[in-house]
Short mmCIF file of C-alpha atoms in Angstrom, two decimals:
data_model
loop_
_atom_site.label_atom_id
_atom_site.label_comp_id
_atom_site.label_asym_id
_atom_site.label_seq_id
_atom_site.Cartn_x
_atom_site.Cartn_y
_atom_site.Cartn_z
CA MET G 40 -0.04 0.07 0.19
CA GLN G 41 1.11 3.61 -0.87
CA ASN G 42 1.32 6.17 1.21
CA GLN G 43 -2.08 7.55 1.49
CA GLU G 44 -1.05 11.31 2.29
CA GLY G 45 0.85 11.92 -1.19
CA ILE G 46 4.12 10.51 -3.16
CA LYS G 47 7.21 12.21 -2.56
CA LYS G 48 10.70 12.36 -4.75
CA TRP G 49 12.47 9.00 -3.53
CA ASP G 50 9.52 7.10 -1.88
CA ILE G 51 8.93 3.72 -2.76
CA LEU G 52 6.57 2.43 -5.11
CA LYS G 53 5.70 -1.35 -4.54
CA ASN G 54 4.59 -4.07 -6.61
CA ILE G 55 4.29 -2.21 -10.13
CA PHE G 56 3.23 -3.80 -12.80
CA VAL G 57 4.94 -2.71 -16.32
CA GLU G 58 2.55 -2.13 -18.87
CA LYS G 59 4.81 -1.33 -22.16
CA LEU G 60 7.60 0.30 -23.81
CA ILE G 61 6.66 4.25 -25.24
CA PHE G 62 9.86 5.88 -26.51
CA TRP G 63 13.35 6.34 -26.69
CA GLY G 64 13.78 2.99 -23.92
CA LYS G 65 11.43 4.10 -21.46
CA TRP G 66 8.86 1.83 -20.11
CA LEU G 67 5.06 2.97 -18.40
CA ALA G 68 3.05 1.86 -15.88
CA THR G 69 0.27 3.23 -14.18
CA LEU G 70 -0.28 3.97 -10.37
CA ASN G 71 -2.99 2.17 -8.68
CA HIS G 72 -3.40 4.58 -5.37
CA PRO G 73 -5.45 5.07 -2.93
CA ASN G 74 -5.51 8.85 -2.74
CA PRO G 75 -7.77 10.15 -5.94
CA ASP G 76 -5.22 12.45 -6.31
CA TYR G 77 -2.82 10.11 -7.55
CA ASP G 78 -4.59 7.37 -8.34
CA TRP G 79 -4.11 6.13 -12.15
CA ARG G 80 -1.33 8.52 -12.38
CA LYS G 81 1.29 7.42 -14.96
CA ILE G 82 4.73 6.37 -14.17
CA ILE G 83 8.00 6.54 -16.73
CA ILE G 84 10.16 3.71 -15.84
CA ASN G 85 14.08 5.05 -16.96
CA TRP G 86 16.20 1.72 -16.97
CA TRP G 87 15.28 -1.46 -19.05
CA VAL G 88 12.83 -4.24 -17.94
CA VAL G 89 10.73 -7.00 -19.53
CA PRO G 90 7.24 -6.10 -20.12
CA GLU G 91 4.79 -7.72 -17.86
CA SER G 92 7.45 -7.76 -14.82
CA ILE G 93 6.28 -6.66 -11.60
CA VAL G 94 9.11 -4.27 -9.82
CA ASP G 95 9.37 -1.84 -7.30
CA LEU G 96 10.47 1.28 -7.71
CA LYS G 97 12.18 4.85 -6.74
CA VAL G 98 10.30 7.93 -7.68
CA LEU G 99 13.09 10.58 -9.08
CA LYS G 100 10.47 13.17 -10.77
CA LYS G 101 7.13 14.48 -9.70
CA LYS G 102 5.14 15.77 -12.07
CA LYS G 103 1.50 17.38 -12.68
CA SER G 104 0.67 13.60 -14.81
CA PHE G 105 3.34 10.92 -14.59
CA LEU G 106 6.22 9.88 -12.31
CA GLU G 107 9.71 9.16 -13.35
CA THR G 108 11.01 6.27 -11.61
CA GLN G 109 13.99 4.17 -11.53
CA ILE G 110 13.72 0.24 -10.61
CA ILE G 111 15.58 -1.07 -7.55
CA ASN G 112 14.11 -4.30 -7.51
CA ILE G 113 11.99 -6.86 -9.77
CA VAL G 114 9.74 -8.56 -7.55
CA LYS G 115 8.65 -10.97 -10.35
CA LYS G 116 9.90 -11.40 -13.37
CA SER G 117 8.28 -11.48 -16.87
CA PRO G 118 6.86 -14.52 -18.63
CA PHE G 119 8.84 -13.03 -21.78
CA GLU G 120 12.51 -13.18 -20.07
CA ILE G 121 14.44 -15.54 -21.07
CA GLU G 122 15.34 -17.89 -18.15
CA ASN G 123 19.19 -17.57 -16.74
CA PRO G 124 20.68 -15.00 -19.63
CA ASP G 125 24.67 -14.22 -18.98
CA ASN G 126 24.05 -11.08 -17.48
CA LYS G 127 27.16 -9.36 -17.81
CA TYR G 128 26.25 -9.63 -21.39
CA TRP G 129 23.31 -7.31 -21.47
CA LEU G 130 24.54 -4.40 -19.56
CA CYS G 131 26.06 -2.88 -22.88
CA GLY G 132 23.49 -0.31 -24.52
CA GLY G 133 23.65 -2.23 -27.45
CA CYS G 134 22.12 -5.26 -26.46
CA LYS G 135 20.15 -4.62 -23.10
CA TRP G 136 17.10 -6.52 -24.27
CA VAL G 137 19.09 -9.98 -24.99
CA ASN G 138 17.06 -11.56 -22.29
CA ILE G 139 13.84 -10.66 -24.13
CA LYS G 140 12.76 -13.52 -26.15
CA TYR G 141 13.17 -12.13 -29.95
CA ASN G 142 9.53 -12.61 -31.04
CA LYS G 143 8.44 -10.36 -28.11
CA GLN G 144 11.26 -7.93 -28.87
CA LEU G 145 9.51 -7.86 -32.77
CA GLU G 146 5.91 -7.12 -31.13
CA ILE G 147 6.86 -4.50 -28.60
CA LYS G 148 8.51 -2.52 -31.79
CA GLU G 149 5.73 -3.03 -33.68
CA ASN G 150 2.88 -2.04 -31.01
CA GLN G 151 5.20 1.09 -29.99
CA VAL G 152 5.03 2.25 -34.17
CA LYS G 153 1.21 1.77 -33.96
CA GLU G 154 1.07 3.47 -30.91
CA ALA G 155 2.69 6.23 -31.91
CA LEU G 156 0.50 6.65 -35.15
CA ARG G 157 -2.44 6.28 -33.22
CA ASN G 158 -3.34 10.41 -33.43
CA LEU G 159 -3.29 10.16 -36.96
CA GLU G 160 -7.07 8.33 -36.94
CA LYS G 161 -8.56 11.50 -37.29
CA TYR G 162 -7.15 11.52 -40.55
CA GLU G 163 -6.44 7.92 -41.84
CA PRO G 164 -9.21 6.05 -40.17
CA ASN G 165 -8.08 2.83 -41.79
CA ILE G 166 -4.56 3.49 -40.52
CA GLN G 167 -3.96 0.27 -37.86
CA ASN G 168 -4.86 -1.59 -41.20
CA LEU G 169 -2.53 -0.29 -43.52
CA PHE G 170 0.52 -1.90 -41.27
CA LEU G 171 2.06 -4.74 -42.89
CA PRO G 172 3.97 -7.46 -40.25
CA ILE G 173 7.06 -6.07 -39.23
CA GLU G 174 10.35 -7.40 -41.15
CA PRO G 175 12.71 -9.03 -38.48
CA SER G 176 16.35 -8.65 -38.82
CA PRO G 177 17.99 -11.23 -41.34
CA THR G 178 20.72 -11.38 -38.21
CA ILE G 179 19.79 -11.58 -34.57
CA ASN G 180 23.11 -11.46 -32.86
CA TRP G 181 26.81 -10.88 -34.16
CA TYR G 182 25.04 -8.47 -36.53
CA ARG G 183 26.92 -5.10 -36.22
CA ASN G 184 30.07 -4.08 -38.56
CA LYS G 185 31.36 -1.71 -36.45
CA VAL G 186 31.91 -1.88 -32.45
CA GLU G 187 33.30 0.51 -30.51
CA PHE G 188 35.56 -0.53 -27.12
CA SER G 189 36.61 2.10 -24.67
CA TYR G 190 39.61 1.67 -21.82
CA GLY G 191 39.13 2.97 -18.67
CA LYS G 192 38.84 2.69 -14.83
CA TYR G 193 35.87 1.56 -12.78
CA ILE G 194 35.91 2.75 -9.35
CA SER G 195 33.50 3.01 -6.72
CA LYS G 196 33.49 2.99 -2.92
CA LYS G 197 30.08 1.70 -2.81
CA GLU G 198 30.02 -1.21 -4.79
CA TRP G 199 34.06 -1.72 -2.88
CA ILE G 200 35.04 -2.12 -6.56
CA GLU G 201 38.61 -0.37 -8.09
CA GLN G 202 39.24 -1.59 -11.13
CA HIS G 203 42.28 0.29 -12.88
CA PHE G 204 42.98 -1.41 -16.63
CA ASN G 205 39.14 -1.94 -18.21
CA VAL G 206 38.33 -2.44 -21.70
CA TRP G 207 34.66 -2.82 -22.99
CA PHE G 208 31.68 -0.49 -22.99
CA HIS G 209 30.58 2.54 -20.45
CA LYS G 210 28.47 1.15 -17.59
CA GLN G 211 25.09 2.42 -18.66
CA GLY G 212 23.92 5.38 -16.49
CA GLU G 213 27.52 6.10 -15.15
CA PHE G 214 29.63 7.15 -18.17
CA SER G 215 32.60 7.53 -16.13
CA LYS G 216 32.95 3.64 -15.74
CA ILE G 217 33.79 1.38 -17.93
CA GLN G 218 32.82 -2.20 -17.54
CA ASP G 219 35.82 -5.07 -18.02
CA VAL G 220 34.29 -8.02 -19.89
CA GLU G 221 35.85 -10.14 -22.22
CA TRP G 222 33.17 -10.97 -25.40
CA THR G 223 29.76 -9.19 -26.63
CA ILE G 224 26.78 -10.66 -28.70
CA LEU G 225 26.93 -7.71 -30.80
CA ILE G 226 29.81 -9.25 -33.13
CA ASP G 227 31.09 -12.57 -34.16
CA GLU G 228 33.19 -14.86 -32.42
CA GLN G 229 36.31 -13.96 -35.04
CA GLN G 230 35.91 -10.13 -33.79
CA ASN G 231 35.43 -11.13 -30.04
CA GLN G 232 38.42 -12.51 -30.57
CA LEU G 233 40.32 -9.84 -31.99
CA PHE G 234 39.39 -7.49 -29.25
CA ARG G 235 40.72 -10.15 -26.12
CA GLU G 236 44.10 -10.49 -28.38
CA ILE G 237 44.29 -6.37 -28.42
CA LYS G 238 43.39 -5.95 -24.98
CA ALA G 239 45.48 -8.73 -23.54
CA PHE G 240 48.64 -7.51 -25.39
CA SER G 241 47.85 -3.52 -24.06
CA LYS G 242 47.68 -4.54 -20.69
CA THR G 243 51.61 -6.27 -21.27
CA LEU G 244 52.88 -2.64 -22.08
CA TRP G 245 52.67 -1.17 -18.70
CA LEU G 246 50.64 1.76 -19.96
CA PRO G 247 47.92 3.46 -18.18
CA VAL G 248 44.77 3.90 -19.75
CA TYR G 249 43.17 7.61 -20.43
CA ASP G 250 41.00 9.22 -17.56
CA GLN G 251 38.40 11.52 -18.71
CA PHE G 252 38.61 13.69 -16.33
CA THR G 253 42.17 14.59 -16.10
CA GLN G 254 42.89 13.90 -19.74
CA LYS G 255 45.83 12.26 -18.52
CA GLY G 256 46.80 8.30 -19.26
CA PHE G 257 47.45 6.79 -22.61
CA PHE G 258 45.01 3.93 -24.18
CA ARG G 259 41.66 5.32 -25.62
CA HIS G 260 39.85 3.10 -27.90
CA ILE G 261 39.91 0.13 -29.81
CA LEU G 262 37.28 0.36 -32.84
CA ILE G 263 36.83 -2.80 -35.37
CA ARG G 264 35.17 -3.03 -38.29
CA LYS G 265 34.19 -6.21 -40.16
CA ALA G 266 32.53 -6.28 -43.49
CA TYR G 267 29.62 -8.57 -43.39
CA PHE G 268 29.26 -9.99 -46.79
CA THR G 269 33.23 -9.34 -47.83
CA LYS G 270 34.98 -10.21 -44.21
CA GLU G 271 37.17 -7.32 -44.72
CA ILE G 272 38.11 -5.91 -41.30
CA MET G 273 39.49 -2.58 -40.11
CA ILE G 274 41.02 -2.01 -37.22
CA LEU G 275 41.98 1.34 -35.16
CA LEU G 276 43.56 2.14 -32.03
CA SER G 277 43.01 5.31 -30.39
CA PHE G 278 45.31 6.37 -27.92
CA ASN G 279 46.72 10.02 -26.08
CA PRO G 280 50.15 10.91 -27.57
CA THR G 281 51.00 13.87 -24.99
CA TYR G 282 51.27 10.72 -22.61
CA PHE G 283 54.95 10.63 -23.45
CA ASP G 284 55.24 14.65 -22.80
CA ASN G 285 57.62 14.88 -20.00
CA LYS G 286 58.34 11.35 -19.24
CA PRO G 287 62.27 11.25 -20.88
CA HIS G 288 62.58 7.37 -19.25
CA LEU G 289 59.74 6.55 -21.94
CA ASN G 290 61.06 5.80 -25.22
CA LYS G 291 57.71 7.01 -27.33
CA GLU G 292 58.66 5.36 -30.47
CA GLU G 293 59.70 2.14 -29.30
CA LYS G 294 56.41 1.73 -27.56
CA LEU G 295 54.83 3.09 -31.03
CA ASN G 296 56.49 0.42 -32.55
CA LYS G 297 56.31 -2.57 -30.36
CA ILE G 298 52.47 -1.82 -30.75
CA LYS G 299 52.65 -0.93 -34.25
CA ASN G 300 54.42 -4.59 -35.30
CA PHE G 301 51.70 -6.58 -32.73
CA LEU G 302 48.72 -4.86 -34.67
CA ILE G 303 50.55 -6.20 -38.03
CA SER G 304 51.03 -9.21 -36.78
CA LEU G 305 47.31 -9.96 -36.21
CA THR G 306 46.77 -9.82 -40.21
CA GLU G 307 48.70 -13.40 -40.08
CA LYS G 308 45.86 -14.81 -38.32
CA TYR G 309 42.52 -12.82 -39.54
CA PRO G 310 41.35 -11.14 -42.95
CA ILE G 311 42.70 -7.46 -41.68
CA LYS G 312 42.81 -5.15 -44.42
CA SER G 313 43.77 -1.80 -43.05
CA ILE G 314 45.04 -0.87 -39.58
CA TYR G 315 45.25 2.79 -38.50
CA PHE G 316 46.43 4.53 -35.30
CA SER G 317 44.05 7.70 -33.79
CA HIS G 318 46.87 10.18 -32.07
CA ASN G 319 43.64 11.27 -30.16
CA VAL G 320 44.07 14.96 -27.96
CA ASN G 321 39.97 15.33 -28.03
CA LYS G 322 38.85 16.08 -24.90
CA ALA G 323 35.35 14.60 -25.68
CA ASP G 324 35.19 10.51 -25.92
CA THR G 325 35.68 9.92 -29.64
CA ALA G 326 37.74 7.44 -31.14
CA ILE G 327 38.74 9.14 -34.45
CA TRP G 328 40.91 12.13 -34.09
CA ASP G 329 44.49 12.28 -36.10
CA LEU G 330 44.74 9.28 -38.20
CA GLU G 331 47.48 6.94 -38.97
CA LEU G 332 47.10 4.46 -41.59
CA ILE G 333 50.15 2.03 -40.62
CA TYR G 334 48.99 -0.88 -42.60
CA GLY G 335 47.42 -2.02 -45.68
CA ASN G 336 44.34 0.15 -47.85
CA LYS G 337 42.75 3.12 -46.60
CA THR G 338 39.66 1.46 -46.74
CA ILE G 339 37.60 -1.90 -46.56
CA THR G 340 35.10 -3.02 -48.91
CA GLU G 341 31.36 -4.18 -48.28
CA GLU G 342 28.71 -4.95 -50.98
CA LEU G 343 25.09 -4.85 -51.19
CA HIS G 344 22.83 -4.71 -53.89
CA TRP G 345 25.40 -5.68 -56.13
CA LEU G 346 27.14 -2.43 -55.44
CA LYS G 347 30.40 -1.92 -53.86
CA PHE G 348 30.96 0.47 -50.83
CA ASN G 349 34.45 1.79 -49.89
CA ILE G 350 34.76 2.50 -46.25
CA SER G 351 36.83 4.82 -44.24
CA PRO G 352 37.22 4.87 -40.17
CA THR G 353 34.85 8.29 -40.29
CA SER G 354 32.30 6.76 -43.08
CA PHE G 355 28.73 6.82 -42.21
CA PHE G 356 27.39 3.08 -42.93
CA GLN G 357 24.43 1.29 -41.64
CA THR G 358 26.11 -1.06 -38.74
CA ASN G 359 23.45 -4.06 -39.50
CA SER G 360 24.77 -4.93 -43.45
CA THR G 361 22.24 -7.58 -43.61
CA GLY G 362 19.55 -5.29 -42.15
CA ALA G 363 20.47 -2.32 -44.41
CA GLN G 364 20.25 -5.01 -47.23
CA LYS G 365 17.02 -5.70 -46.36
CA LEU G 366 15.73 -2.33 -45.69
CA TYR G 367 16.49 -0.68 -49.37
CA GLU G 368 14.78 -4.04 -50.54
CA LEU G 369 11.71 -2.62 -48.96
CA VAL G 370 12.41 0.87 -50.01
CA LEU G 371 12.88 -0.22 -52.81
CA ASP G 372 9.92 -2.81 -53.60
CA PHE G 373 7.52 0.83 -52.05
CA ALA G 374 8.53 2.43 -54.80
CA LYS G 375 7.30 0.22 -57.43
CA LYS G 376 10.54 -1.24 -58.92
CA ASP G 377 8.97 -1.82 -62.27
CA LYS G 378 8.25 2.10 -62.54
CA LEU G 379 11.95 3.35 -61.39
CA LYS G 380 13.71 3.74 -64.97
CA ASN G 381 11.57 7.15 -65.45
CA TYR G 382 12.09 8.36 -62.30
CA THR G 383 13.86 11.16 -61.05
CA VAL G 384 14.79 10.83 -57.39
CA LEU G 385 15.25 12.83 -54.81
CA ASP G 386 17.00 11.43 -51.91
CA LEU G 387 16.76 13.63 -49.03
CA TYR G 388 18.53 13.31 -45.72
CA GLY G 389 20.89 10.91 -47.48
CA TRP G 390 23.29 10.60 -44.67
CA THR G 391 24.82 7.09 -45.68
CA TRP G 392 23.95 8.33 -49.16
CA THR G 393 23.15 4.05 -49.73
CA ILE G 394 19.75 4.60 -50.76
CA GLY G 395 20.15 7.21 -53.56
CA MET G 396 23.34 4.86 -54.90
CA ILE G 397 20.50 1.71 -54.72
CA PHE G 398 18.42 3.79 -56.94
CA ALA G 399 21.05 4.82 -59.20
CA LYS G 400 21.84 1.42 -59.57
CA ALA G 401 18.03 0.22 -60.03
CA TRP G 402 18.28 2.46 -63.31
CA SER G 403 16.39 5.59 -62.47
CA LYS G 404 16.98 8.68 -64.67
CA LYS G 405 18.40 10.57 -62.01
CA VAL G 406 19.03 10.37 -58.46
CA ILE G 407 20.08 13.36 -56.26
CA SER G 408 21.02 12.72 -53.15
CA VAL G 409 21.14 15.48 -50.29
CA GLU G 410 23.18 15.85 -47.25
CA MET G 411 24.76 18.43 -45.35
CA VAL G 412 27.63 16.60 -44.18
CA GLU G 413 30.45 17.79 -46.17
CA SER G 414 33.11 15.29 -45.20
CA ALA G 415 30.56 11.98 -46.24
CA SER G 416 30.17 13.56 -50.07
CA LYS G 417 33.53 12.74 -50.94
CA ASP G 418 33.70 9.22 -49.50
CA TRP G 419 30.49 8.66 -51.49
CA LYS G 420 31.54 10.44 -54.75
CA GLU G 421 34.41 7.92 -54.99
CA ASN G 422 31.86 4.94 -54.26
CA ALA G 423 29.64 6.55 -57.50
CA LYS G 424 32.79 6.40 -59.65
CA LEU G 425 34.18 2.85 -57.93
CA ASN G 426 30.36 1.38 -59.21
CA ASN G 427 30.14 3.30 -62.75
CA LEU G 428 27.12 5.29 -61.82
CA LYS G 429 26.67 8.44 -63.74
CA ASN G 430 23.28 9.45 -62.88
CA ILE G 431 23.78 10.59 -59.32
CA GLU G 432 24.61 13.68 -58.09
CA PHE G 433 25.72 14.15 -54.25
CA GLU G 434 24.42 17.96 -52.95
CA ASN G 435 26.40 19.20 -49.73
CA LYS G 436 23.10 21.10 -48.12
CA LYS G 437 20.76 21.62 -45.70
CA VAL G 438 17.53 20.00 -47.06
CA GLU G 439 15.79 23.04 -46.22
CA ASP G 440 18.23 25.14 -48.31
CA PHE G 441 18.31 22.72 -51.02
CA LEU G 442 14.92 22.26 -51.78
CA ASP G 443 13.80 26.00 -51.99
CA LYS G 444 16.46 26.67 -54.47
CA TYR G 445 15.49 23.52 -56.28
CA LEU G 446 11.96 24.38 -56.62
CA ASN G 447 12.70 28.18 -57.71
CA SER G 448 14.90 26.74 -60.44
CA ASN G 449 11.48 24.78 -61.72
CA ASN G 450 12.93 21.50 -61.03
CA TRP G 451 10.97 18.48 -60.73
CA ALA G 452 10.84 14.59 -59.03
CA ASP G 453 8.82 12.17 -59.36
CA LEU G 454 9.72 10.56 -56.00
CA LEU G 455 10.93 11.97 -52.78
CA ILE G 456 12.60 9.47 -50.37
CA ILE G 457 13.17 10.95 -47.00
CA ASP G 458 15.25 9.49 -44.12
CA PRO G 459 15.78 12.07 -41.54
CA PRO G 460 18.14 12.03 -38.60
CA ARG G 461 16.67 10.70 -35.37
CA ALA G 462 15.80 13.87 -33.72
CA TRP G 463 14.20 15.82 -36.08
CA MET G 464 13.24 17.03 -39.87
CA HIS G 465 13.91 20.83 -40.04
CA PRO G 466 10.34 22.17 -39.94
CA ASN G 467 11.14 24.50 -43.01
CA ALA G 468 11.46 21.34 -45.16
CA LEU G 469 8.26 20.06 -44.77
CA PRO G 470 6.04 22.90 -46.35
CA ASN G 471 8.59 22.91 -49.89
CA ILE G 472 8.11 18.96 -49.78
CA LEU G 473 4.30 19.39 -50.41
CA LYS G 474 5.43 21.91 -52.87
CA PHE G 475 6.61 18.82 -55.19
CA ASN G 476 3.14 17.06 -55.40
CA THR G 477 4.69 14.23 -56.27
CA ASN G 478 3.03 10.87 -56.76
CA GLN G 479 4.89 9.43 -54.09
CA ILE G 480 6.90 9.97 -50.82
CA ILE G 481 8.71 7.57 -48.92
CA TYR G 482 9.42 8.24 -45.24
CA VAL G 483 12.05 6.18 -43.56
CA SER G 484 12.24 6.97 -40.06
CA CYS G 485 14.21 5.69 -36.88
CA ASN G 486 12.04 7.76 -34.43
CA PRO G 487 8.36 7.00 -34.36
CA ALA G 488 7.13 10.04 -32.56
CA THR G 489 9.04 12.69 -35.05
CA LEU G 490 7.61 10.41 -37.52
CA SER G 491 4.37 10.80 -36.21
CA ARG G 492 4.59 14.62 -36.30
CA ASP G 493 5.74 14.91 -39.67
CA LEU G 494 2.93 12.80 -40.76
CA GLU G 495 0.35 14.77 -39.45
CA TYR G 496 1.97 17.66 -41.20
CA ILE G 497 1.42 16.20 -44.51
CA LEU G 498 -1.68 14.53 -44.23
CA GLN G 499 -3.09 17.71 -42.69
CA ASN G 500 -1.44 20.10 -45.62
CA SER G 501 -2.01 17.98 -48.71
CA ASN G 502 -3.81 15.71 -50.52
CA TYR G 503 -1.73 12.84 -49.58
CA LYS G 504 -2.69 9.61 -48.18
CA ILE G 505 -1.02 6.73 -46.41
CA GLU G 506 -0.43 3.85 -48.59
CA LYS G 507 1.03 1.13 -46.28
CA ILE G 508 3.37 1.24 -43.53
CA LYS G 509 6.03 -1.45 -42.48
CA ALA G 510 8.07 -1.58 -39.42
CA MET G 511 11.60 -3.42 -39.80
CA ASP G 512 13.90 -4.61 -36.68
CA MET G 513 17.40 -2.98 -37.24
CA PHE G 514 19.08 -3.55 -34.06
CA PRO G 515 18.05 -6.46 -32.52
CA HIS G 516 17.99 -5.98 -28.65
CA THR G 517 17.51 -2.62 -28.20
CA HIS G 518 14.72 -0.27 -28.54
CA HIS G 519 15.44 0.91 -31.96
CA ILE G 520 12.92 0.61 -34.79
CA GLU G 521 12.84 1.62 -38.55
CA THR G 522 9.64 2.22 -40.36
CA ILE G 523 8.94 3.08 -43.74
CA VAL G 524 5.89 4.85 -44.95
CA SER G 525 4.60 4.98 -48.64
CA LEU G 526 2.47 8.35 -49.18
CA ILE G 527 0.52 8.84 -52.38
CA LYS G 528 -1.45 11.43 -53.94
CA GLU G 529 -5.06 11.14 -53.54
CA LYS G 530 -6.89 10.88 -57.02
#
């Protein structure tokens, strides 16, 4: 029984039934409280949990219409929870749901998209019937083609832990702490073994890990990229080169040569095509800084849809290769492949440029791919040449600026593909998108909330109707979900 006088910050709520995922990996419950002022108040849970669990919660914030809470105890496990998972592996942010049965993960994600778009029923009363079944990821485990491990410490007086040389991922919710684990379900066993060898070797050098607070120490990150279809591997070791300053007793050149020789020796056992040093003096926690190629090629090559993609350390590329291939197949199907030969296609927010290149390969008449990140453009212009694609143009502009100029020049497009970043699509872009009055818009979204907002604007201000909707799981064991929506002009 809860406190009948009201609820205060830090109060404990007992035996709360977890209902569902709502947004950004947060969960929803409803409070059954004897005080009518608090009864049926919504509870937001800020940590992972399996739906239909019963939990005890600590109140972190008290709002007018909801309580923000944190789990302190699981009273009863959910029937959807996998029994006896190896707990340390779900500690990483990329696999927090690994102890939820995969078919339940898909159900949760599909329902999240349906719930997010429910407000569109006033424009599309039949919207729930427009959903196609969710598409699972072709690869459920070991699907990431890029992973970044951090060196660091884990010191906690409360937990009686003092570890000074850890390599793995940041502890969830405590960025200053690096956990020390030898394996992750995110990458295959070959990559895991490579990680373990680099980690073990680095401990033999007696050089300290980098401390984010003091900006002192040497080792910072291990980055591994492995192309799923070609199997080519790139490794990058990030370190602080200033560590050796004012340390005359240490021979910097000797230490770096020893590291270099070790990394190059790994090419005898693994299909490593590229090795980089990252001389990293950046105060931010990022692996890429002043790059030095110490072995092999500048890039590795991945293949999707009969296209080759050269990937550098800084390239934007979907981290799930098999999932990306399936996603782009679905987008092509939504676009009615048989009509593409006559289409001029605008690929807006083409941050990986991949969709635009695949449409160019499908013999669209012309593809214009628009993205504001200039560094990405150079890579993908080279990839277009590599694939002999002469019907694609790359524009380094903000989408809202490009559209205004493109329309004022009386240019046209037959198909618009919108794939905005997770946070948002600029409000100035939407009015111009509608001015094209194209026969079809395909919206690819990684955020159901902003998708719902943008679709509401489109439906409210145009004669477009939703043709079909399909969710796809690109990132198993996480809360992330992709959604493809086809909008067509009402006749």
